[in-house]
């Protein structure tokens, strides 16, 4: 193939203006209609009945609801099971109807409505519907970014699920007992500010961290949400809990790319307009509310899927009626890893580069705790 490399003159060029995807809502009725349509089809060969929610601005290479986040509506009919598959993407799932069994690497658990769990990269996974109703989940992944990089690895070779050694275990066993080659490659200091030279061995034998599937059953999570629901409207933070996976360490994620939070806002709560470079998608689990995103007003209610914050667009959310409860997925840990998590908590405050050289945002939690 003839290749012609171009040299593009960017001398003196201004910064490219960012093209924010507008806020959009996929209503509950459209989600339900799609669930019924998927259930009406003959079973596909791999067992995965799924629809990917694609934003009108998405240009590919795969369907995506935010530039770096895809959301699949996945349906299993009673008695059905998916063929195992292993991918280099990571996932966060929420069951939104029925119940079923998740088998991820050598972990297996039963999931019910509003349970959340993560699937680490390169762990084969499969789902089984052992109930009498449809088993439906929303599955969020960082596939769009990996596909853009042309490195999304997928393997659907049959494996014996449950007996599979997870990747983290294999790596751990290989290092145990023997001296590591990198121990022989002594770091060399350069200058006096911490710069070093390291041998190749440090690139290919990085410290390991066990990455496993964790499960947040709704039955255990729900009672805690009453605490944040009960906080008064003067609280300057958000009425939520992060579903924290300790493997993500200081990046405070649920998977290595995304955090999942569940918020329960009281009646009459209006968040202050703010912005962050992470993009956000809200699934409304209960109640109703409204948002202003990039100046556009939008309302939503239980069962809707809301692309609620395009990265770096000014937005705020407010509750209506008795309040609302929402699952939020944001590509926040990914941005921390890239040192690109910019955050402006109110438009009067400076832009923070969270987790780096400035202190983080402070709330008035202290007042809430005194009042409790
Ligand atoms: Fe936000």
mmCIF file of C-alpha atoms and ligand atoms in Angstrom:
data_model
loop_
_atom_site.group_PDB
_atom_site.id
_atom_site.type_symbol
_atom_site.label_atom_id
_atom_site.label_comp_id
_atom_site.label_asym_id
_atom_site.label_seq_id
_atom_site.Cartn_x
_atom_site.Cartn_y
_atom_site.Cartn_z
ATOM 1 C CA UNK A 1 0.000 0.000 0.000
ATOM 2 C CA UNK A 2 1.330 3.381 -0.938
ATOM 3 C CA UNK A 3 1.812 5.517 2.102
ATOM 4 C CA UNK A 4 2.138 9.223 1.900
ATOM 5 C CA UNK A 5 3.177 10.937 5.085
ATOM 6 C CA UNK A 6 2.019 14.516 5.215
ATOM 7 C CA UNK A 7 3.668 17.266 7.169
ATOM 8 C CA UNK A 8 0.988 19.538 8.585
ATOM 9 C CA UNK A 9 2.096 23.062 9.374
ATOM 10 C CA UNK A 10 0.712 23.946 12.792
ATOM 11 C CA UNK A 11 3.008 26.904 13.408
ATOM 12 C CA UNK A 12 1.154 29.587 15.329
ATOM 13 C CA UNK A 13 -2.079 27.586 15.089
ATOM 14 C CA UNK A 14 -4.743 28.366 17.720
ATOM 15 C CA UNK A 15 -5.976 25.618 20.058
ATOM 16 C CA UNK A 16 -8.695 23.522 18.446
ATOM 17 C CA UNK A 17 -12.141 24.433 19.715
ATOM 18 C CA UNK A 18 -13.711 21.457 21.516
ATOM 19 C CA UNK A 19 -16.928 20.093 20.070
ATOM 20 C CA UNK A 20 -19.132 19.247 23.089
ATOM 21 C CA UNK A 21 -21.727 16.571 22.486
ATOM 22 C CA UNK A 22 -25.105 18.001 23.570
ATOM 23 C CA UNK A 23 -26.987 16.597 26.546
ATOM 24 C CA UNK A 24 -29.603 13.997 25.508
ATOM 25 C CA UNK A 25 -32.067 11.716 27.294
ATOM 26 C CA UNK A 26 -32.951 8.187 26.192
ATOM 27 C CA UNK A 27 -36.425 7.844 27.737
ATOM 28 C CA UNK A 28 -37.592 4.835 29.732
ATOM 29 C CA UNK A 29 -40.192 3.993 27.049
ATOM 30 C CA UNK A 30 -37.459 3.700 24.384
ATOM 31 C CA UNK A 31 -35.342 1.498 26.681
ATOM 32 C CA UNK A 32 -38.335 -0.744 27.423
ATOM 33 C CA UNK A 33 -39.245 -1.010 23.730
ATOM 34 C CA UNK A 34 -35.662 -2.020 22.923
ATOM 35 C CA UNK A 35 -35.670 -4.626 25.709
ATOM 36 C CA UNK A 36 -38.851 -6.151 24.222
ATOM 37 C CA UNK A 37 -37.409 -6.040 20.686
ATOM 38 C CA UNK A 38 -34.198 -7.790 21.785
ATOM 39 C CA UNK A 39 -36.236 -10.421 23.632
ATOM 40 C CA UNK A 40 -38.357 -11.068 20.524
ATOM 41 C CA UNK A 41 -35.365 -11.975 18.313
ATOM 42 C CA UNK A 42 -34.043 -15.496 17.811
ATOM 43 C CA UNK A 43 -31.127 -16.192 20.162
ATOM 44 C CA UNK A 44 -27.859 -15.007 18.532
ATOM 45 C CA UNK A 45 -25.073 -17.603 18.315
ATOM 46 C CA UNK A 46 -23.095 -16.085 21.194
ATOM 47 C CA UNK A 47 -26.207 -15.612 23.332
ATOM 48 C CA UNK A 48 -25.657 -11.876 23.726
ATOM 49 C CA UNK A 49 -28.834 -9.931 22.948
ATOM 50 C CA UNK A 50 -27.588 -6.364 23.227
ATOM 51 C CA UNK A 51 -28.135 -2.836 21.931
ATOM 52 C CA UNK A 52 -25.512 -0.103 22.206
ATOM 53 C CA UNK A 53 -26.822 3.384 22.896
ATOM 54 C CA UNK A 54 -25.286 5.728 20.332
ATOM 55 C CA UNK A 55 -25.246 9.495 20.771
ATOM 56 C CA UNK A 56 -26.342 11.485 17.668
ATOM 57 C CA UNK A 57 -22.871 13.138 17.531
ATOM 58 C CA UNK A 58 -20.950 9.857 17.713
ATOM 59 C CA UNK A 59 -18.649 9.317 14.743
ATOM 60 C CA UNK A 60 -17.434 5.867 15.727
ATOM 61 C CA UNK A 61 -15.627 3.597 15.238
ATOM 62 C CA UNK A 62 -18.168 1.933 17.561
ATOM 63 C CA UNK A 63 -21.474 3.116 19.063
ATOM 64 C CA UNK A 64 -20.881 5.320 22.132
ATOM 65 C CA UNK A 65 -23.069 7.452 24.414
ATOM 66 C CA UNK A 66 -20.148 9.646 25.565
ATOM 67 C CA UNK A 67 -16.933 9.967 23.539
ATOM 68 C CA UNK A 68 -15.153 7.451 25.795
ATOM 69 C CA UNK A 69 -18.084 5.479 27.263
ATOM 70 C CA UNK A 70 -20.449 2.972 25.700
ATOM 71 C CA UNK A 71 -23.666 1.736 27.290
ATOM 72 C CA UNK A 72 -25.144 -1.595 26.278
ATOM 73 C CA UNK A 73 -28.664 -2.712 27.110
ATOM 74 C CA UNK A 74 -28.141 -6.460 27.581
ATOM 75 C CA UNK A 75 -31.063 -8.873 27.728
ATOM 76 C CA UNK A 76 -31.269 -12.568 28.607
ATOM 77 C CA UNK A 77 -34.496 -14.561 28.434
ATOM 78 C CA UNK A 78 -35.297 -17.100 31.147
ATOM 79 C CA UNK A 79 -33.000 -20.134 30.892
ATOM 80 C CA UNK A 80 -30.551 -18.404 28.538
ATOM 81 C CA UNK A 81 -26.815 -18.063 29.012
ATOM 82 C CA UNK A 82 -24.181 -16.070 27.126
ATOM 83 C CA UNK A 83 -21.059 -17.654 25.667
ATOM 84 C CA UNK A 84 -17.945 -16.637 27.623
ATOM 85 C CA UNK A 85 -15.902 -13.769 26.222
ATOM 86 C CA UNK A 86 -12.732 -12.027 27.363
ATOM 87 C CA UNK A 87 -11.835 -8.454 26.453
ATOM 88 C CA UNK A 88 -9.178 -5.885 27.305
ATOM 89 C CA UNK A 89 -11.900 -3.322 28.103
ATOM 90 C CA UNK A 90 -13.214 -2.985 31.656
ATOM 91 C CA UNK A 91 -16.903 -2.830 32.555
ATOM 92 C CA UNK A 92 -19.311 -1.610 35.174
ATOM 93 C CA UNK A 93 -22.779 -3.199 35.130
ATOM 94 C CA UNK A 94 -26.098 -2.510 36.812
ATOM 95 C CA UNK A 95 -29.003 -4.967 36.774
ATOM 96 C CA UNK A 96 -32.168 -2.989 35.945
ATOM 97 C CA UNK A 97 -34.696 -5.819 35.704
ATOM 98 C CA UNK A 98 -35.044 -9.406 36.895
ATOM 99 C CA UNK A 99 -32.129 -11.332 38.302
ATOM 100 C CA UNK A 100 -29.373 -13.621 37.077
ATOM 101 C CA UNK A 101 -25.975 -15.106 37.720
ATOM 102 C CA UNK A 102 -22.689 -13.428 36.749
ATOM 103 C CA UNK A 103 -19.609 -15.607 36.248
ATOM 104 C CA UNK A 104 -16.483 -13.433 35.969
ATOM 105 C CA UNK A 105 -13.065 -15.138 36.041
ATOM 106 C CA UNK A 106 -13.268 -17.438 39.039
ATOM 107 C CA UNK A 107 -15.937 -15.345 40.787
ATOM 108 C CA UNK A 108 -19.645 -16.151 40.619
ATOM 109 C CA UNK A 109 -22.541 -14.277 42.184
ATOM 110 C CA UNK A 110 -26.266 -13.745 41.905
ATOM 111 C CA UNK A 111 -27.390 -10.270 40.886
ATOM 112 C CA UNK A 112 -30.714 -8.523 41.380
ATOM 113 C CA UNK A 113 -32.283 -5.191 40.404
ATOM 114 C CA UNK A 114 -29.926 -2.236 41.090
ATOM 115 C CA UNK A 115 -26.943 -4.432 42.046
ATOM 116 C CA UNK A 116 -23.699 -3.053 40.571
ATOM 117 C CA UNK A 117 -20.468 -4.916 39.808
ATOM 118 C CA UNK A 118 -17.271 -4.490 37.797
ATOM 119 C CA UNK A 119 -15.578 -6.774 35.274
ATOM 120 C CA UNK A 120 -11.781 -6.470 35.136
ATOM 121 C CA UNK A 121 -9.953 -6.533 31.828
ATOM 122 C CA UNK A 122 -9.008 -9.975 30.434
ATOM 123 C CA UNK A 123 -11.320 -11.978 32.710
ATOM 124 C CA UNK A 124 -13.680 -14.266 30.773
ATOM 125 C CA UNK A 125 -17.281 -13.574 31.708
ATOM 126 C CA UNK A 126 -20.690 -15.054 31.115
ATOM 127 C CA UNK A 127 -24.249 -14.386 32.331
ATOM 128 C CA UNK A 128 -27.073 -16.818 33.048
ATOM 129 C CA UNK A 129 -30.742 -16.095 33.594
ATOM 130 C CA UNK A 130 -32.038 -18.558 36.170
ATOM 131 C CA UNK A 131 -35.224 -16.551 36.848
ATOM 132 C CA UNK A 132 -38.701 -16.510 35.297
ATOM 133 C CA UNK A 133 -38.462 -12.860 34.076
ATOM 134 C CA UNK A 134 -36.112 -11.166 31.596
ATOM 135 C CA UNK A 135 -32.654 -10.451 33.079
ATOM 136 C CA UNK A 136 -31.662 -6.948 31.923
ATOM 137 C CA UNK A 137 -28.529 -4.986 32.694
ATOM 138 C CA UNK A 138 -26.905 -1.751 31.638
ATOM 139 C CA UNK A 139 -23.258 -2.447 30.842
ATOM 140 C CA UNK A 140 -20.821 0.484 30.597
ATOM 141 C CA UNK A 141 -17.309 0.114 29.172
ATOM 142 C CA UNK A 142 -14.259 2.001 27.929
ATOM 143 C CA UNK A 143 -14.489 0.173 24.586
ATOM 144 C CA UNK A 144 -14.897 3.393 22.484
ATOM 145 C CA UNK A 145 -11.466 4.635 23.578
ATOM 146 C CA UNK A 146 -9.737 1.274 22.993
ATOM 147 C CA UNK A 147 -11.409 0.967 19.597
ATOM 148 C CA UNK A 148 -10.245 4.478 18.701
ATOM 149 C CA UNK A 149 -6.716 3.382 19.635
ATOM 150 C CA UNK A 150 -7.262 0.192 17.523
ATOM 151 C CA UNK A 151 -6.178 -2.016 20.444
ATOM 152 C CA UNK A 152 -9.416 -3.542 21.753
ATOM 153 C CA UNK A 153 -8.443 -7.173 22.330
ATOM 154 C CA UNK A 154 -11.274 -9.717 22.272
ATOM 155 C CA UNK A 155 -11.125 -13.488 22.679
ATOM 156 C CA UNK A 156 -14.209 -15.683 22.636
ATOM 157 C CA UNK A 157 -12.347 -19.020 22.615
ATOM 158 C CA UNK A 158 -14.352 -21.319 24.882
ATOM 159 C CA UNK A 159 -12.913 -21.528 28.404
ATOM 160 C CA UNK A 160 -13.873 -23.505 31.452
ATOM 161 C CA UNK A 161 -15.387 -20.679 33.484
ATOM 162 C CA UNK A 162 -14.924 -20.969 37.207
ATOM 163 C CA UNK A 163 -11.706 -22.978 36.826
ATOM 164 C CA UNK A 164 -9.936 -20.194 34.996
ATOM 165 C CA UNK A 165 -6.933 -18.711 36.794
ATOM 166 C CA UNK A 166 -7.327 -14.973 36.729
ATOM 167 C CA UNK A 167 -4.620 -12.923 35.079
ATOM 168 C CA UNK A 168 -3.584 -11.300 38.323
ATOM 169 C CA UNK A 169 -3.068 -14.722 39.953
ATOM 170 C CA UNK A 170 -0.987 -16.029 37.051
ATOM 171 C CA UNK A 171 1.265 -13.000 37.167
ATOM 172 C CA UNK A 172 1.596 -13.196 40.946
ATOM 173 C CA UNK A 173 2.603 -16.868 40.887
ATOM 174 C CA UNK A 174 5.215 -16.285 38.205
ATOM 175 C CA UNK A 175 7.108 -13.798 40.359
ATOM 176 C CA UNK A 176 6.900 -15.564 43.688
ATOM 177 C CA UNK A 177 10.076 -17.140 45.015
ATOM 178 C CA UNK A 178 12.521 -16.042 42.340
ATOM 179 C CA UNK A 179 14.661 -12.950 42.073
ATOM 180 C CA UNK A 180 13.238 -10.408 39.648
ATOM 181 C CA UNK A 181 15.456 -9.372 36.779
ATOM 182 C CA UNK A 182 14.524 -5.761 37.535
ATOM 183 C CA UNK A 183 16.213 -6.059 40.954
ATOM 184 C CA UNK A 184 19.476 -6.345 39.040
ATOM 185 C CA UNK A 185 18.709 -3.224 37.014
ATOM 186 C CA UNK A 186 19.588 -0.653 39.662
ATOM 187 C CA UNK A 187 18.050 2.811 39.208
ATOM 188 C CA UNK A 188 20.510 5.553 38.257
ATOM 189 C CA UNK A 189 19.829 9.057 39.557
ATOM 190 C CA UNK A 190 20.089 11.925 37.097
ATOM 191 C CA UNK A 191 20.404 15.454 38.421
ATOM 192 C CA UNK A 192 19.022 16.300 41.853
ATOM 193 C CA UNK A 193 15.231 16.585 41.280
ATOM 194 C CA UNK A 194 14.337 12.897 41.199
ATOM 195 C CA UNK A 195 14.892 12.094 37.528
ATOM 196 C CA UNK A 196 16.208 8.533 37.009
ATOM 197 C CA UNK A 197 17.341 6.082 34.372
ATOM 198 C CA UNK A 198 15.812 2.597 34.599
ATOM 199 C CA UNK A 199 16.616 -0.569 32.673
ATOM 200 C CA UNK A 200 14.136 -2.297 30.316
ATOM 201 C CA UNK A 201 13.242 -4.777 33.078
ATOM 202 C CA UNK A 202 11.268 -2.025 34.850
ATOM 203 C CA UNK A 203 9.024 -1.573 31.811
ATOM 204 C CA UNK A 204 7.994 -5.210 31.569
ATOM 205 C CA UNK A 205 7.834 -6.169 35.245
ATOM 206 C CA UNK A 206 5.702 -3.474 36.850
ATOM 207 C CA UNK A 207 4.307 -3.920 40.366
ATOM 208 C CA UNK A 208 1.157 -6.026 40.272
ATOM 209 C CA UNK A 209 -2.139 -5.243 41.906
ATOM 210 C CA UNK A 210 -4.903 -7.802 42.085
ATOM 211 C CA UNK A 211 -7.860 -6.619 40.008
ATOM 212 C CA UNK A 212 -10.993 -8.567 40.779
ATOM 213 C CA UNK A 213 -14.706 -8.395 40.205
ATOM 214 C CA UNK A 214 -16.454 -6.724 43.149
ATOM 215 C CA UNK A 215 -20.184 -6.775 43.758
ATOM 216 C CA UNK A 216 -22.292 -4.075 45.445
ATOM 217 C CA UNK A 217 -25.653 -5.761 46.208
ATOM 218 C CA UNK A 218 -28.506 -3.252 46.270
ATOM 219 C CA UNK A 219 -29.792 -4.732 49.535
ATOM 220 C CA UNK A 220 -26.562 -3.646 51.259
ATOM 221 C CA UNK A 221 -26.148 -0.300 49.500
ATOM 222 C CA UNK A 222 -29.731 1.033 49.717
ATOM 223 C CA UNK A 223 -29.907 1.651 53.507
ATOM 224 C CA UNK A 224 -26.775 3.847 53.396
ATOM 225 C CA UNK A 225 -28.349 6.143 50.810
ATOM 226 C CA UNK A 226 -30.827 7.308 53.446
ATOM 227 C CA UNK A 227 -27.871 9.047 55.143
ATOM 228 C CA UNK A 228 -27.118 11.240 52.121
ATOM 229 C CA UNK A 229 -30.838 11.687 51.345
ATOM 230 C CA UNK A 230 -31.252 13.046 54.875
ATOM 231 C CA UNK A 231 -28.517 15.681 54.559
ATOM 232 C CA UNK A 232 -29.909 19.168 54.266
ATOM 233 C CA UNK A 233 -29.899 21.273 51.138
ATOM 234 C CA UNK A 234 -27.167 23.579 52.466
ATOM 235 C CA UNK A 235 -24.634 20.765 51.965
ATOM 236 C CA UNK A 236 -22.168 21.930 49.291
ATOM 237 C CA UNK A 237 -21.071 18.413 48.284
ATOM 238 C CA UNK A 238 -23.112 15.801 46.397
ATOM 239 C CA UNK A 239 -25.604 13.477 48.100
ATOM 240 C CA UNK A 240 -23.914 10.237 46.994
ATOM 241 C CA UNK A 241 -21.598 7.315 47.654
ATOM 242 C CA UNK A 242 -18.869 6.082 45.318
ATOM 243 C CA UNK A 243 -18.858 2.311 44.766
ATOM 244 C CA UNK A 244 -15.141 2.108 45.475
ATOM 245 C CA UNK A 245 -12.884 -0.641 44.162
ATOM 246 C CA UNK A 246 -9.628 -0.508 46.197
ATOM 247 C CA UNK A 247 -7.623 -1.744 43.167
ATOM 248 C CA UNK A 248 -8.127 1.742 41.684
ATOM 249 C CA UNK A 249 -6.292 3.269 44.678
ATOM 250 C CA UNK A 250 -6.112 7.097 44.602
ATOM 251 C CA UNK A 251 -8.066 7.200 41.359
ATOM 252 C CA UNK A 252 -11.221 6.325 43.384
ATOM 253 C CA UNK A 253 -12.854 4.195 40.724
ATOM 254 C CA UNK A 254 -15.214 1.271 40.366
ATOM 255 C CA UNK A 255 -13.275 0.087 37.318
ATOM 256 C CA UNK A 256 -9.870 1.434 36.313
ATOM 257 C CA UNK A 257 -11.554 3.845 33.875
ATOM 258 C CA UNK A 258 -14.891 4.701 35.521
ATOM 259 C CA UNK A 259 -16.377 5.514 38.858
ATOM 260 C CA UNK A 260 -19.955 4.544 39.616
ATOM 261 C CA UNK A 261 -21.779 6.617 42.203
ATOM 262 C CA UNK A 262 -25.319 6.281 43.484
ATOM 263 C CA UNK A 263 -26.852 9.583 44.526
ATOM 264 C CA UNK A 264 -30.081 10.196 46.399
ATOM 265 C CA UNK A 265 -31.030 13.855 46.354
ATOM 266 C CA UNK A 266 -33.664 15.256 48.679
ATOM 267 C CA UNK A 267 -36.599 17.403 47.532
ATOM 268 C CA UNK A 268 -35.718 20.933 46.518
ATOM 269 C CA UNK A 269 -31.983 20.346 46.033
ATOM 270 C CA UNK A 270 -30.243 22.450 43.385
ATOM 271 C CA UNK A 271 -26.566 21.732 42.695
ATOM 272 C CA UNK A 272 -24.313 24.647 41.864
ATOM 273 C CA UNK A 273 -23.218 24.986 38.220
ATOM 274 C CA UNK A 274 -19.802 23.350 37.799
ATOM 275 C CA UNK A 275 -17.710 21.501 35.221
ATOM 276 C CA UNK A 276 -15.164 18.698 34.960
ATOM 277 C CA UNK A 277 -13.228 17.092 32.137
ATOM 278 C CA UNK A 278 -14.778 13.699 32.947
ATOM 279 C CA UNK A 279 -17.995 12.922 31.044
ATOM 280 C CA UNK A 280 -21.064 11.717 32.985
ATOM 281 C CA UNK A 281 -24.019 9.458 32.220
ATOM 282 C CA UNK A 282 -26.916 9.212 34.703
ATOM 283 C CA UNK A 283 -29.429 6.379 34.935
ATOM 284 C CA UNK A 284 -32.432 7.565 36.931
ATOM 285 C CA UNK A 285 -33.333 4.788 39.370
ATOM 286 C CA UNK A 286 -36.147 6.677 41.131
ATOM 287 C CA UNK A 287 -37.802 10.086 41.186
ATOM 288 C CA UNK A 288 -37.425 13.028 38.863
ATOM 289 C CA UNK A 289 -35.337 16.110 38.228
ATOM 290 C CA UNK A 290 -34.011 18.624 35.752
ATOM 291 C CA UNK A 291 -30.655 19.832 34.494
ATOM 292 C CA UNK A 292 -29.090 22.755 32.731
ATOM 293 C CA UNK A 293 -26.193 21.574 30.548
ATOM 294 C CA UNK A 294 -24.291 24.078 28.394
ATOM 295 C CA UNK A 295 -27.284 26.394 28.753
ATOM 296 C CA UNK A 296 -29.757 23.736 27.578
ATOM 297 C CA UNK A 297 -32.619 22.836 29.938
ATOM 298 C CA UNK A 298 -33.685 19.201 30.127
ATOM 299 C CA UNK A 299 -36.025 17.172 32.374
ATOM 300 C CA UNK A 300 -35.856 13.482 33.218
ATOM 301 C CA UNK A 301 -37.493 10.870 35.408
ATOM 302 C CA UNK A 302 -37.291 7.299 36.658
ATOM 303 C CA UNK A 303 -36.038 4.839 34.044
ATOM 304 C CA UNK A 304 -34.396 7.451 31.772
ATOM 305 C CA UNK A 305 -30.743 7.340 30.673
ATOM 306 C CA UNK A 306 -29.296 10.850 30.590
ATOM 307 C CA UNK A 307 -26.022 11.929 28.983
ATOM 308 C CA UNK A 308 -25.787 14.467 31.761
ATOM 309 C CA UNK A 309 -22.363 16.046 31.422
ATOM 310 C CA UNK A 310 -20.299 16.234 28.274
ATOM 311 C CA UNK A 311 -16.691 16.683 29.467
ATOM 312 C CA UNK A 312 -15.929 20.313 30.424
ATOM 313 C CA UNK A 313 -19.415 21.689 29.804
ATOM 314 C CA UNK A 314 -21.011 23.741 32.596
ATOM 315 C CA UNK A 315 -23.946 21.889 34.141
ATOM 316 C CA UNK A 316 -26.064 21.482 37.232
ATOM 317 C CA UNK A 317 -28.837 19.151 38.303
ATOM 318 C CA UNK A 318 -31.843 19.762 40.537
ATOM 319 C CA UNK A 319 -34.386 17.461 42.106
ATOM 320 C CA UNK A 320 -38.136 17.692 41.527
ATOM 321 C CA UNK A 321 -40.942 16.151 43.569
ATOM 322 C CA UNK A 322 -39.576 14.029 46.407
ATOM 323 C CA UNK A 323 -36.077 13.974 44.923
ATOM 324 C CA UNK A 324 -34.306 11.385 42.795
ATOM 325 C CA UNK A 325 -31.847 8.539 42.883
ATOM 326 C CA UNK A 326 -29.330 8.011 40.062
ATOM 327 C CA UNK A 327 -26.423 5.831 39.050
ATOM 328 C CA UNK A 328 -23.697 8.049 37.584
ATOM 329 C CA UNK A 329 -20.856 6.673 35.489
ATOM 330 C CA UNK A 330 -17.924 9.026 34.826
ATOM 331 C CA UNK A 331 -14.527 8.432 33.200
ATOM 332 C CA UNK A 332 -12.914 10.153 36.180
ATOM 333 C CA UNK A 333 -10.205 7.545 37.115
ATOM 334 C CA UNK A 334 -9.045 7.510 33.491
ATOM 335 C CA UNK A 335 -8.499 11.282 33.637
ATOM 336 C CA UNK A 336 -6.638 11.061 36.958
ATOM 337 C CA UNK A 337 -4.281 8.501 35.376
ATOM 338 C CA UNK A 338 -3.718 10.910 32.461
ATOM 339 C CA UNK A 339 -3.297 13.969 34.765
ATOM 340 C CA UNK A 340 -6.167 15.574 32.850
ATOM 341 C CA UNK A 341 -8.920 15.651 35.493
ATOM 342 C CA UNK A 342 -9.737 19.357 35.477
ATOM 343 C CA UNK A 343 -12.457 20.403 37.907
ATOM 344 C CA UNK A 344 -14.208 23.684 38.589
ATOM 345 C CA UNK A 345 -16.574 23.291 41.516
ATOM 346 C CA UNK A 346 -18.214 26.687 41.072
ATOM 347 C CA UNK A 347 -17.632 29.142 38.278
ATOM 348 C CA UNK A 348 -16.249 31.669 40.780
ATOM 349 C CA UNK A 349 -13.492 29.259 41.877
ATOM 350 C CA UNK A 350 -10.265 28.510 40.015
ATOM 351 C CA UNK A 351 -9.809 25.449 37.812
ATOM 352 C CA UNK A 352 -8.226 22.611 39.819
ATOM 353 C CA UNK A 353 -6.095 19.824 38.420
ATOM 354 C CA UNK A 354 -7.381 17.232 40.892
ATOM 355 C CA UNK A 355 -4.849 14.914 42.487
ATOM 356 C CA UNK A 356 -1.895 16.963 41.340
ATOM 357 C CA UNK A 357 -0.237 20.143 42.431
ATOM 358 C CA UNK A 358 -3.182 21.969 43.965
ATOM 359 C CA UNK A 359 -5.282 21.091 46.980
ATOM 360 C CA UNK A 360 -8.622 19.429 46.308
ATOM 361 C CA UNK A 361 -12.151 20.821 46.730
ATOM 362 C CA UNK A 362 -13.471 21.231 50.288
ATOM 363 C CA UNK A 363 -17.159 20.889 51.234
ATOM 364 C CA UNK A 364 -19.047 21.924 54.386
ATOM 365 C CA UNK A 365 -19.467 18.267 55.490
ATOM 366 C CA UNK A 366 -18.386 19.390 58.940
ATOM 367 C CA UNK A 367 -21.678 21.323 59.397
ATOM 368 C CA UNK A 368 -23.700 18.298 58.306
ATOM 369 C CA UNK A 369 -21.967 16.035 60.809
ATOM 370 C CA UNK A 370 -22.555 18.557 63.641
ATOM 371 C CA UNK A 371 -26.224 18.775 62.728
ATOM 372 C CA UNK A 372 -26.658 14.965 62.694
HETATM 373 FE FE1 LIG B 1 -20.996 17.179 37.467
#
